[in-house]
Short mmCIF file of C-alpha atoms in Angstrom, two decimals:
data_model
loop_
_atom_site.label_atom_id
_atom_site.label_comp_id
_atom_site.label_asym_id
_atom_site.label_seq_id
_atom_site.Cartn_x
_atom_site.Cartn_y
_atom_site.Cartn_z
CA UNK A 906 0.00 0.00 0.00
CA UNK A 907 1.42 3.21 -0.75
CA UNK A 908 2.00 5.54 2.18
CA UNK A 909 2.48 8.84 0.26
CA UNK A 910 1.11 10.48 -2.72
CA UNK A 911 2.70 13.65 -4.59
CA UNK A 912 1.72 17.14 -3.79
CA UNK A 913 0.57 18.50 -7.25
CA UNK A 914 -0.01 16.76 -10.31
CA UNK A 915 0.06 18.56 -13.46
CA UNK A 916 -1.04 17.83 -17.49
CA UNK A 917 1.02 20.15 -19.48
CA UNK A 918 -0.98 21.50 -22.74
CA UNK A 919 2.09 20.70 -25.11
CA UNK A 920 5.73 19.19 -24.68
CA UNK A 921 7.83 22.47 -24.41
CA UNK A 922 6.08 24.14 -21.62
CA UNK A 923 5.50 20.98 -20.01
CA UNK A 924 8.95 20.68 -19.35
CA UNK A 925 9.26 24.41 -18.42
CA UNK A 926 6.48 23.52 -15.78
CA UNK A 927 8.76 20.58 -14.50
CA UNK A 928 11.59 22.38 -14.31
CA UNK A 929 10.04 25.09 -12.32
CA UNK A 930 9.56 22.62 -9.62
CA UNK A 931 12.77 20.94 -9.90
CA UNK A 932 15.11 24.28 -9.06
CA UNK A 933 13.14 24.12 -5.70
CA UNK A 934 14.47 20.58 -5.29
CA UNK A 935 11.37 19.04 -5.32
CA UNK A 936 11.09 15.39 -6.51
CA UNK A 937 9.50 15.91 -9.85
CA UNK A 938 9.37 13.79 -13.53
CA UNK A 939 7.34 14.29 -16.51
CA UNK A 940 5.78 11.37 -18.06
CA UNK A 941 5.63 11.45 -22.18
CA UNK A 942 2.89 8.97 -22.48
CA UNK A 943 0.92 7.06 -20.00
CA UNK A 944 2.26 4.56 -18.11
CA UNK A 945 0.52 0.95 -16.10
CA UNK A 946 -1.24 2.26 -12.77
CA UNK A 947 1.04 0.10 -11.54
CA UNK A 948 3.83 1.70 -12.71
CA UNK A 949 2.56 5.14 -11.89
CA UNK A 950 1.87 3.86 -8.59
CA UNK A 951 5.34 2.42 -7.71
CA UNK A 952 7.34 5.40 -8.86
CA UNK A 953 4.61 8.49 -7.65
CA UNK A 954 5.33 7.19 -4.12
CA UNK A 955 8.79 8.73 -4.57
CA UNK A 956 7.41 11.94 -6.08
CA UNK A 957 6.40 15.25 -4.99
CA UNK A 958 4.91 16.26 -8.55
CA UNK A 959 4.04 13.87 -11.03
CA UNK A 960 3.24 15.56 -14.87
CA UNK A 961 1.95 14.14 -18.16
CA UNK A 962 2.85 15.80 -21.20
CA UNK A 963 0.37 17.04 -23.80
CA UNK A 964 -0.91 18.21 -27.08
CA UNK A 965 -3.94 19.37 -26.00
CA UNK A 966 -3.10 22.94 -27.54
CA UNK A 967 -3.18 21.68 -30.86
CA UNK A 968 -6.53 19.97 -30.08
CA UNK A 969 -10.33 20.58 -31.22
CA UNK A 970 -12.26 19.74 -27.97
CA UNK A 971 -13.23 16.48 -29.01
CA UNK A 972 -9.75 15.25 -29.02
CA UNK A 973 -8.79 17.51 -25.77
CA UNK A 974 -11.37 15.90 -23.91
CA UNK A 975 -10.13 12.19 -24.88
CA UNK A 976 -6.42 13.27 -23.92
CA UNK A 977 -6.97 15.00 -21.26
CA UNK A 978 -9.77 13.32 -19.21
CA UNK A 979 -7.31 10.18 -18.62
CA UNK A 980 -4.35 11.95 -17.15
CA UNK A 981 -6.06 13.98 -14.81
CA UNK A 982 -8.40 10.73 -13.98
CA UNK A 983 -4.84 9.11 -13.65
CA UNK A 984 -3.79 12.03 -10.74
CA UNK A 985 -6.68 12.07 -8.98
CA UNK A 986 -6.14 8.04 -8.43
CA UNK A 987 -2.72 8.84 -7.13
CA UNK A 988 -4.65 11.51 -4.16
CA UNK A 989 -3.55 14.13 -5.92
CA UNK A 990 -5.45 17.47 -4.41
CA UNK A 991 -3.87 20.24 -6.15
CA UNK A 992 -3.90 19.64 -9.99
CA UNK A 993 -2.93 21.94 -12.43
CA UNK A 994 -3.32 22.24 -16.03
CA UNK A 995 -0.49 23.74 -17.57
CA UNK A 996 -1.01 26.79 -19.92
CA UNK A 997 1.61 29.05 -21.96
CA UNK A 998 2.09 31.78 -20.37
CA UNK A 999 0.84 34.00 -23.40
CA UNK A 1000 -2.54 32.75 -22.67
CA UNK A 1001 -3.08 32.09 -26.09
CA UNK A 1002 -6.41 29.61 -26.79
CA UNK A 1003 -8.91 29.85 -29.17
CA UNK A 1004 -12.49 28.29 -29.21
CA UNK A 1005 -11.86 25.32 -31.32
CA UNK A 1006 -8.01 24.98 -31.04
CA UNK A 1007 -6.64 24.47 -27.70
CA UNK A 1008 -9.16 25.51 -25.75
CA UNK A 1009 -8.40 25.64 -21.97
CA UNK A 1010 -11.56 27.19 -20.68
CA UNK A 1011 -13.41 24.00 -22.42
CA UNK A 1012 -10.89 21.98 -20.21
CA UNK A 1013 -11.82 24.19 -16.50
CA UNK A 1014 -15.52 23.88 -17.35
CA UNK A 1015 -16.01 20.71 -18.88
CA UNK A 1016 -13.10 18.06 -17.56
CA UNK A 1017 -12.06 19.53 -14.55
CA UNK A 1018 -12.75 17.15 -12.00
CA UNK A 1019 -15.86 17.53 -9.82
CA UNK A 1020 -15.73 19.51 -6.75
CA UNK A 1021 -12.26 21.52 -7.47
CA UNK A 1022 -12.71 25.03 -7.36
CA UNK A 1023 -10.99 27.04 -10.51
CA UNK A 1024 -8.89 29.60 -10.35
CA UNK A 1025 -6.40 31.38 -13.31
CA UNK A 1026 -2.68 32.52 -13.49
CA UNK A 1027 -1.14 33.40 -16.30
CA UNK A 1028 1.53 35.59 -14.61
CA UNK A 1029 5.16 34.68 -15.26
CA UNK A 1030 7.27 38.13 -14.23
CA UNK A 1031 10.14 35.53 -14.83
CA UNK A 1032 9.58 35.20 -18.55
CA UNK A 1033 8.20 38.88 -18.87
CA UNK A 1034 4.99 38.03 -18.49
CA UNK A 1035 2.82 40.30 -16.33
CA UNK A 1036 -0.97 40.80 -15.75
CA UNK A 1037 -2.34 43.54 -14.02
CA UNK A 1038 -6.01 44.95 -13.75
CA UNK A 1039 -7.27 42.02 -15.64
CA UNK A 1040 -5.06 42.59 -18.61
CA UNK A 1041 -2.28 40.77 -19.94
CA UNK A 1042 1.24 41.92 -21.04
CA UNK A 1043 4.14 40.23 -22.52
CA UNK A 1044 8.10 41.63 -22.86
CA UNK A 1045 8.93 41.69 -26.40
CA UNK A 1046 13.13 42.85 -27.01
CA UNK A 1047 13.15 45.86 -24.71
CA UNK A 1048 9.59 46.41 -24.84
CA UNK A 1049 6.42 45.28 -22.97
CA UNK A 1050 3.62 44.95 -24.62
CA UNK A 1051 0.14 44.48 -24.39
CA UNK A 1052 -0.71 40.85 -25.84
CA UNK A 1053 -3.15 41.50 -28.09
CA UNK A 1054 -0.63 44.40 -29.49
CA UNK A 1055 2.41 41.59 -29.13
CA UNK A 1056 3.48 40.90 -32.86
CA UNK A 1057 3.97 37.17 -32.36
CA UNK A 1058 1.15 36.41 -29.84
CA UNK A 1059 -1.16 38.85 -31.90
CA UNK A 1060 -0.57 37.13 -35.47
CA UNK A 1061 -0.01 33.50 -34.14
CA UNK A 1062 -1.16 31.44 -37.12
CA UNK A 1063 -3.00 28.66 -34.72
CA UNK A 1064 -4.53 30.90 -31.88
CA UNK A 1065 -3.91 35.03 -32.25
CA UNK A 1066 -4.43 36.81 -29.41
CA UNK A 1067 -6.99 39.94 -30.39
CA UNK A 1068 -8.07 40.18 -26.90
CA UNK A 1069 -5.93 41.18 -23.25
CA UNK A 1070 -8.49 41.14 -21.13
CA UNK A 1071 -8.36 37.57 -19.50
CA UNK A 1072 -11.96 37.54 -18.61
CA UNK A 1073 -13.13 38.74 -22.00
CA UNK A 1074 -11.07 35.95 -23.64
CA UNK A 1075 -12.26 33.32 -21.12
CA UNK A 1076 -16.06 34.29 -22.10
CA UNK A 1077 -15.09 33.33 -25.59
CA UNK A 1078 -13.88 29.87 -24.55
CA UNK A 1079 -16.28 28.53 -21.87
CA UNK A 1080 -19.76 29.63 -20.29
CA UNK A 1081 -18.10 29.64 -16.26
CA UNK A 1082 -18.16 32.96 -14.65
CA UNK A 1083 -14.76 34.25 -13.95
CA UNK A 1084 -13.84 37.20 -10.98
CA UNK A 1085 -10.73 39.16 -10.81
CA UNK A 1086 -8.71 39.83 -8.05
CA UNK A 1087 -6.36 42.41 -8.58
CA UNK A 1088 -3.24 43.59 -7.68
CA UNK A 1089 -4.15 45.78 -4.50
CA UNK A 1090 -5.64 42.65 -3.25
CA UNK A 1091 -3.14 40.10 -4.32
CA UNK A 1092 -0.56 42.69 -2.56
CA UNK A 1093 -2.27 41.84 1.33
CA UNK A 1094 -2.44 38.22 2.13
CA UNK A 1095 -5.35 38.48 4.39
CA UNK A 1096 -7.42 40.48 2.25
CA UNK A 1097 -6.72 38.27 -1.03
CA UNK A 1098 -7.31 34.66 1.19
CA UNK A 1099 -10.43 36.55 2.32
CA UNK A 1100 -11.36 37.32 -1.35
CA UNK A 1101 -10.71 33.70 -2.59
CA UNK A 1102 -12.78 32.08 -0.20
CA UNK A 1103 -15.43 35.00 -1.08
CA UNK A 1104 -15.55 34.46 -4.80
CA UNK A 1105 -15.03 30.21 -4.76
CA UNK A 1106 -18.08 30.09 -2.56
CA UNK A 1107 -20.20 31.85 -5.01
CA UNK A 1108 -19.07 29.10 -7.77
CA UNK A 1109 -17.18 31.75 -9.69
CA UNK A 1110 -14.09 31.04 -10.65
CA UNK A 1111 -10.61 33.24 -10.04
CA UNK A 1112 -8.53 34.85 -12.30
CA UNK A 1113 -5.47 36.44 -10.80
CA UNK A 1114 -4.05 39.80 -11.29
CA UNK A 1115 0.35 39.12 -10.80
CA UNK A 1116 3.03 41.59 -11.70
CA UNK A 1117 6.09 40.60 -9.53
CA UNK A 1118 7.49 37.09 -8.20
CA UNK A 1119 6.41 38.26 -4.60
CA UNK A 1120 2.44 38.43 -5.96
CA UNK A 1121 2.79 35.14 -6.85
CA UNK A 1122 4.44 33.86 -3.51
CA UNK A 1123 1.18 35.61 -1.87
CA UNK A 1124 -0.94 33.58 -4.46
CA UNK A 1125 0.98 30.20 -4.04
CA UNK A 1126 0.57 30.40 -0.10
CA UNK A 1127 -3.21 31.35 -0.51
CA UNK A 1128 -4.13 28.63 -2.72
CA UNK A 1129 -1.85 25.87 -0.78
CA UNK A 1130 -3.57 27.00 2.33
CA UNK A 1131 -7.44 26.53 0.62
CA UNK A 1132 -6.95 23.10 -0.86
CA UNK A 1133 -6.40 21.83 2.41
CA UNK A 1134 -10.01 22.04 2.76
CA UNK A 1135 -10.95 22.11 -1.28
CA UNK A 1136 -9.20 20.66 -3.79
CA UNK A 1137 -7.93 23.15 -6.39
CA UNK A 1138 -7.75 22.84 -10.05
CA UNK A 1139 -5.63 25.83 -11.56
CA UNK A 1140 -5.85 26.97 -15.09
CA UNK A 1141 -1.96 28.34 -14.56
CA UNK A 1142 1.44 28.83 -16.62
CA UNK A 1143 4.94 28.34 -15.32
CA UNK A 1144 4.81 30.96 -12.75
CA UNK A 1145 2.77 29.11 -10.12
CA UNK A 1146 5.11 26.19 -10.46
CA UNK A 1147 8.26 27.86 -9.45
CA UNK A 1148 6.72 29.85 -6.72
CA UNK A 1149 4.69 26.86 -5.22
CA UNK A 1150 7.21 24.52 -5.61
CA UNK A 1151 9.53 27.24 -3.74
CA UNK A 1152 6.30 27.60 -0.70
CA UNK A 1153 6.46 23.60 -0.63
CA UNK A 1154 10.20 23.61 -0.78
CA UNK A 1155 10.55 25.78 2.33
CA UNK A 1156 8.35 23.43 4.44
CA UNK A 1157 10.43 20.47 3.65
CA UNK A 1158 13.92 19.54 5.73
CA UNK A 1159 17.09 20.68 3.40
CA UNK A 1160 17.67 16.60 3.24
CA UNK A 1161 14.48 15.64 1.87
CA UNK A 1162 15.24 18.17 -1.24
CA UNK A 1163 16.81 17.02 -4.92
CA UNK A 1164 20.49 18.68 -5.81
CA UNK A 1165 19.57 21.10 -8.38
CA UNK A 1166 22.51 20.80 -11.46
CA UNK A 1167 22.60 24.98 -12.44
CA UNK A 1168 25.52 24.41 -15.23
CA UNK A 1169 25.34 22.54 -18.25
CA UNK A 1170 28.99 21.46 -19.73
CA UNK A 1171 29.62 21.67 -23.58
CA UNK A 1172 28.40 19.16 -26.23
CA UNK A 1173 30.24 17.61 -28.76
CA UNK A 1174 27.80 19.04 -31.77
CA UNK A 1175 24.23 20.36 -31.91
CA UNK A 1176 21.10 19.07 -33.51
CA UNK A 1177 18.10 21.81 -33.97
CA UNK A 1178 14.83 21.01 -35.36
CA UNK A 1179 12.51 24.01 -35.20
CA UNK A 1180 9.19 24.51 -35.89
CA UNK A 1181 8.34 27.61 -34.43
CA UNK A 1182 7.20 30.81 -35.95
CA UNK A 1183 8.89 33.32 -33.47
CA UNK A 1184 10.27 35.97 -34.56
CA UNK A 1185 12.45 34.99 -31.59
CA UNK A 1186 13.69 31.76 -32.74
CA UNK A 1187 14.13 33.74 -35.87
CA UNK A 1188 16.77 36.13 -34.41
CA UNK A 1189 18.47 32.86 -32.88
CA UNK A 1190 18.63 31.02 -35.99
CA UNK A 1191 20.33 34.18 -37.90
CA UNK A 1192 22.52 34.48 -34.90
CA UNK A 1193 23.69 30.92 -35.26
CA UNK A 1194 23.99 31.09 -39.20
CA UNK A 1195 26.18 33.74 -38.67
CA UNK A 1196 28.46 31.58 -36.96
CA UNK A 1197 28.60 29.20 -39.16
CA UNK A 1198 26.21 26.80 -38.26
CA UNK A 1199 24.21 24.77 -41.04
CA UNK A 1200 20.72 25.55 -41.69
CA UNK A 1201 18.44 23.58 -43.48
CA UNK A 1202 15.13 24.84 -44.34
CA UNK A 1203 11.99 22.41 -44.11
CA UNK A 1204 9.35 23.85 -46.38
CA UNK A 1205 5.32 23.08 -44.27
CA UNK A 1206 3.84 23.55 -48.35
CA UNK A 1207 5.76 20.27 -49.27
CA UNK A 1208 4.70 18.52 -46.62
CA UNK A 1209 0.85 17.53 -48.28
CA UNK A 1210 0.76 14.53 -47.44
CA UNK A 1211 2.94 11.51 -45.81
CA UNK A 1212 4.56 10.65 -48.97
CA UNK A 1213 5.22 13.89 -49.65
CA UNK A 1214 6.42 14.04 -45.70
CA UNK A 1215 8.71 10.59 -46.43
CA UNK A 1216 9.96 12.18 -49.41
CA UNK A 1217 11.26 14.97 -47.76
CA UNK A 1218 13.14 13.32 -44.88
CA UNK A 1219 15.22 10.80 -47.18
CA UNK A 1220 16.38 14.05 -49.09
CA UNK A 1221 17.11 15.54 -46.13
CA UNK A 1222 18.66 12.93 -44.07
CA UNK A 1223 21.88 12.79 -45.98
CA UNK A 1224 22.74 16.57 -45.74
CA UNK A 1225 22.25 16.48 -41.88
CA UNK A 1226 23.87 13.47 -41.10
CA UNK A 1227 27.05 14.81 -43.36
CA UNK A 1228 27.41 18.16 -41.10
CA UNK A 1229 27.08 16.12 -37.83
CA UNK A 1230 29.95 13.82 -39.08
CA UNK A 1231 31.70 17.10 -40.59
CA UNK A 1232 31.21 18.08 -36.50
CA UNK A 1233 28.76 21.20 -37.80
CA UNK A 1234 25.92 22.32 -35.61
CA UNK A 1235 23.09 22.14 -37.64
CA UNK A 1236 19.67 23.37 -37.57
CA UNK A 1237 16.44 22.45 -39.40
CA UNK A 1238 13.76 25.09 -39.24
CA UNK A 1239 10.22 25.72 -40.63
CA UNK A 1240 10.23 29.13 -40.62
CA UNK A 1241 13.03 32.04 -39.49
CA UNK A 1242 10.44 34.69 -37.98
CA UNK A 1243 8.85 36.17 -41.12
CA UNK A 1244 5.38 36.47 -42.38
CA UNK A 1245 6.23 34.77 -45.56
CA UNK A 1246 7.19 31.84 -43.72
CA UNK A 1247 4.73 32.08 -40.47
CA UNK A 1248 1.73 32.07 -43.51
CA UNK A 1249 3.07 28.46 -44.67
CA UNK A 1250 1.77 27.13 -41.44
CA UNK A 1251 -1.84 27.62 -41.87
CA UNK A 1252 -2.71 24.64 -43.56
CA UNK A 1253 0.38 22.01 -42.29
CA UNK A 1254 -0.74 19.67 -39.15
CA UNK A 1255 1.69 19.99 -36.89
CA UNK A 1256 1.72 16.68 -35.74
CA UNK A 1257 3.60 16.24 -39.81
CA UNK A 1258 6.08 18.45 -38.62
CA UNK A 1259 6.40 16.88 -35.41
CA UNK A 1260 7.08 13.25 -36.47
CA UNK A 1261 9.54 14.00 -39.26
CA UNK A 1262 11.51 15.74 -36.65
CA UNK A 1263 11.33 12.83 -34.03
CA UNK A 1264 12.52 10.62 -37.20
CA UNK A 1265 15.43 12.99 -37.30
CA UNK A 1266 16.44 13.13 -33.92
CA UNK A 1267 16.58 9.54 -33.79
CA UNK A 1268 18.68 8.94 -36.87
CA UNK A 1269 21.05 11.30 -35.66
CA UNK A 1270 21.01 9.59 -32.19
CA UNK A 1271 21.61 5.87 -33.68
CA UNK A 1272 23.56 6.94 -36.84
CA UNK A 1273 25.56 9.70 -35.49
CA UNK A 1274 25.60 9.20 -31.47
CA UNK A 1275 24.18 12.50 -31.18
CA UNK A 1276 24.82 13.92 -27.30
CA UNK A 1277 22.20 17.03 -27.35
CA UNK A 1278 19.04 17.95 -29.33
CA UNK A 1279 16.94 21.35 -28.80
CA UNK A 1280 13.59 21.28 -30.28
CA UNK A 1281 12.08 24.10 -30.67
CA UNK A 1282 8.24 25.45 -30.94
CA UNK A 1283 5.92 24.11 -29.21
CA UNK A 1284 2.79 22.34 -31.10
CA UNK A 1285 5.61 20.89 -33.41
CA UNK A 1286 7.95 20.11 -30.30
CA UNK A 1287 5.37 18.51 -28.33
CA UNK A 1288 4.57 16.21 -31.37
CA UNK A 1289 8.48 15.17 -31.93
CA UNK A 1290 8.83 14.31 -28.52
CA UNK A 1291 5.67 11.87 -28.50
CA UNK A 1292 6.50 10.12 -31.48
CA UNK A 1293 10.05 9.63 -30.54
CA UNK A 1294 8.91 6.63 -28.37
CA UNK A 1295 10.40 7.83 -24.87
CA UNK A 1296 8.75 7.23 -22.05
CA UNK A 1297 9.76 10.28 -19.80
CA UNK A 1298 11.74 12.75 -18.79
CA UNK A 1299 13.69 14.60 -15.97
CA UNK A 1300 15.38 18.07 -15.44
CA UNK A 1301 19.43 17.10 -15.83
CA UNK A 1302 20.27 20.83 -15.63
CA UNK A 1303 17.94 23.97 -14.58
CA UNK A 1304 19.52 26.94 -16.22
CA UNK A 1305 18.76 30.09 -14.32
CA UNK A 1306 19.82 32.83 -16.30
CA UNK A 1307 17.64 31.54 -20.08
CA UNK A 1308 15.30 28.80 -18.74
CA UNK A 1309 17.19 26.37 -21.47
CA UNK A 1310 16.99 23.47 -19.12
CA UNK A 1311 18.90 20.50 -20.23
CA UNK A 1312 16.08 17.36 -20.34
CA UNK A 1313 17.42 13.56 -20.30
CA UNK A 1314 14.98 11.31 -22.51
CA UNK A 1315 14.19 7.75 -21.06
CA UNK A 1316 12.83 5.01 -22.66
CA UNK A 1317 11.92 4.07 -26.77
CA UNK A 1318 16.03 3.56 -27.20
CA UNK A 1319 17.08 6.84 -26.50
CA UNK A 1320 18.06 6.84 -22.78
CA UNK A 1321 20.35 9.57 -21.71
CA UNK A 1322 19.86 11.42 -25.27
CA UNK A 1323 20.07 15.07 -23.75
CA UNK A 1324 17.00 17.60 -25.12
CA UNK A 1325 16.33 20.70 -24.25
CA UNK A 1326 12.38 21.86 -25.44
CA UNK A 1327 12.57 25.53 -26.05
CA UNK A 1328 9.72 28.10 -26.83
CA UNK A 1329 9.37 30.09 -29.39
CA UNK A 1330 9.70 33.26 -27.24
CA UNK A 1331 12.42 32.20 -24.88
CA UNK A 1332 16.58 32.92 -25.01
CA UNK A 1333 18.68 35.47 -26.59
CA UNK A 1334 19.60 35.63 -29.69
CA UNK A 1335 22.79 33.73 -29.02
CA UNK A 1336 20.51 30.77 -27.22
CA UNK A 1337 21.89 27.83 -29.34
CA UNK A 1338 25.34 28.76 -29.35
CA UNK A 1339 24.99 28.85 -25.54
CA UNK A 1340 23.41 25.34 -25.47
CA UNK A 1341 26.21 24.24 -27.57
CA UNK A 1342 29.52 25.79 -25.54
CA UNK A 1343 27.91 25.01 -22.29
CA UNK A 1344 27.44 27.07 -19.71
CA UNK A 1345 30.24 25.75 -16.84
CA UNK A 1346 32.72 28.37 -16.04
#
């Protein structure tokens, strides 16, 4: 019989942030992994007991709500067996949903289990993400911008953002009433625990107003502190991670923590298979090209059909696997941050994009002996990684400074194959360079 269950159990809408969610916990040193697909009960069972957050991995942001609800429903039906209390789906922390594409208001009104109050945080001040008065902002270079003014976030070719008010986009997505509690009240514990219970026992549901790391501490400790007597589901990104796992963290003795690796050495070579629009991952890709990396470009219109798909990879194989044994980073992209490019995606699944680029990865893992991979977008990302045939993952290294944390695959033949899932948005321009020197001293 099992004597302890995890603290928080978490379904991650796609691979990427997923792993971003993980990691969050991790650099508390809480006991965390991240499972790719879904394991025995009794499996789940045996290794939980040794867990203080157990996540599945998703691509429920790619979904219609059809196919959300037959993803989704068994993972969270999986945590709640396990006596999880405090579940959490995992969101990007751009908030971006749409009615019939990754809808996450579908998932707090419809799958949610019964008798979990709901509450919303989309605040990430870590990643320059920041929501105050009900409205949600987003750092873009030196700026900070509005979301629906954001010009990745607003044009995203899957789920544009037209709308910052949180509420007002949550009213597109789902009939539940939704309350904000803003930053004055967020700011004084007793008045925003007082609020919670307030609005929760009208059957409303919460969204929260968070600007700096310290509202979300307040947050963290005030939702902690309700579960005890009502199980919480929260509709949350990355931000509520890191500062609950740090509130659980602190209650824990220093030997019941994980060591938390903060520098990742150098790799051999570099594998990069992007699919993300980003003007972002644009900048990073130039930035590497310039260096003298190989880039290959993957064209979504030529990708019709799986022929077409098949086609594609056996051209493509031979020119990758030559710069790896050449010892030349290479990357593979979809797009480099354009609108040219970002328009090709419109009409390309991205689960096509996803599986040539797990067929990839593993090629250059049993061909070449490839050390490191970074994929990066995350629809695309989500899709490699589930194809690939691993079973899970773990945080090797949590990198502080540009949240490229440095995953180890397990399982499907690739044990100990070192990935890093980036987002579109995330690193500086010199990001894959980084991942490639290392970041020891």
């Amino acid at each position: 019989m099992r004597t302890k269950r995890p603290l928080v159990g978490f379904y991650g809408d796609d691979f990427t942030g997923s792993s971003e969610n993980l990691a969050q916990f991790h650099r508390n040193g809480l006991r965390a992994r991240l499972y790719l697909k879904m394991p025995s009960t009794e499996v789940l069972h045996e290794v939980a007991a040794h867990l203080d957050v157990v996540g599945f991995a998703g691509t429920a942001r790619a979904l219609n709500n059809a196919e959300i609800a037959e993803e989704v429903r068994p993972a969270f039906e999986a945590l709640q067996d396990l006596g999880c209390t405090f579940l959490q789906y995992k969101i990007c922390s751009t908030f971006d949903s749409a009615p019939q594409v990754g809808n996450f208001g579908y998932v707090a009104e419809t799958i949610a289990p019964t008798g979990f109050d709901k509450v919303v945080l989309a605040a990430t001040p870590d990643f320059g993400r920041y929501t105050a008065f009900g409205n949600h902002y987003a750092k873009f270079g030196s700026e900070i911008v509005r979301l629906d003014r954001h010009p990745s976030m607003s044009n995203h070719p899957r789920t544009p953002m037209k709308e910052a008010d949180l509420r007002e986009h949550l009213e597109t997505l789902c009939s539940l009433q939704f309350a904000n509690i803003f930053l004055p009240e967020v700011r004084d514990q007793g008045i925003l625990s007082a609020r919670l219970r307030e609005l929760l026992a009208q059957s409303k549901s919460v969204v929260f107003d968070g600007v700096e790391n310290s509202d979300l501490d307040n947050i963290a400790i005030a939702l902690w502190d309700h579960h005890r007597s009502h199980p919480v589901f929260a509709v949350a990104a990355q931000g509520l991670a890191q500062r609950l796992g740090k509130h659980l963290a602190d209650q824990k003795e220093p030997s019941d923590l994980a060591e938390v690796h903060t520098s990742m050495s150098p790799a051999s070579n570099l594998l990069v298979l992007s699919g993300s629009c980003a003007i972002q991952t644009g900048r990073q890709i130039d930035t590497a090209a310039q260096a003298g990396w190989a880039t290959i470009h993957l064209d979504p219109s030529k990708l019709s059909d799986e022929r077409a798909a098949n086609e594609t990879i056996e051209l493509m194989k031979p020119e990758i696997m030559g710069n790896l044994a050449s010892n030349r980073p290479t990357i593979v992209y979809t797009a480099r941050g354009n609108d040219m490019d970002r328009a090709r995606f419109e009409d390309i699944p991205p689960q096509r994009i996803g599986s040539i680029y797990a067929r990839l990865m593993i090629a250059a893992r049993k061909q070449m002996g490839i050390q490191r991979v970074v994929l990066a977008g995350g629809d695309s990302s989500s899709y490699a990684v589930r194809t690939s045939n691993a079973d899970s993952l773990a945080i090797k290294v949590f990198d502080r400074v540009q949240h490229g944390h440095l995953c180890e695959l397990m399982g499907g033949g690739l044990d100990g194959l070192e990935t890093l899932l980036k987002g579109g948005q995330i690193g500086d321009d010199d990001y894959f360079i980084r991942v490639l020197r290392g970041t020891e001293k």
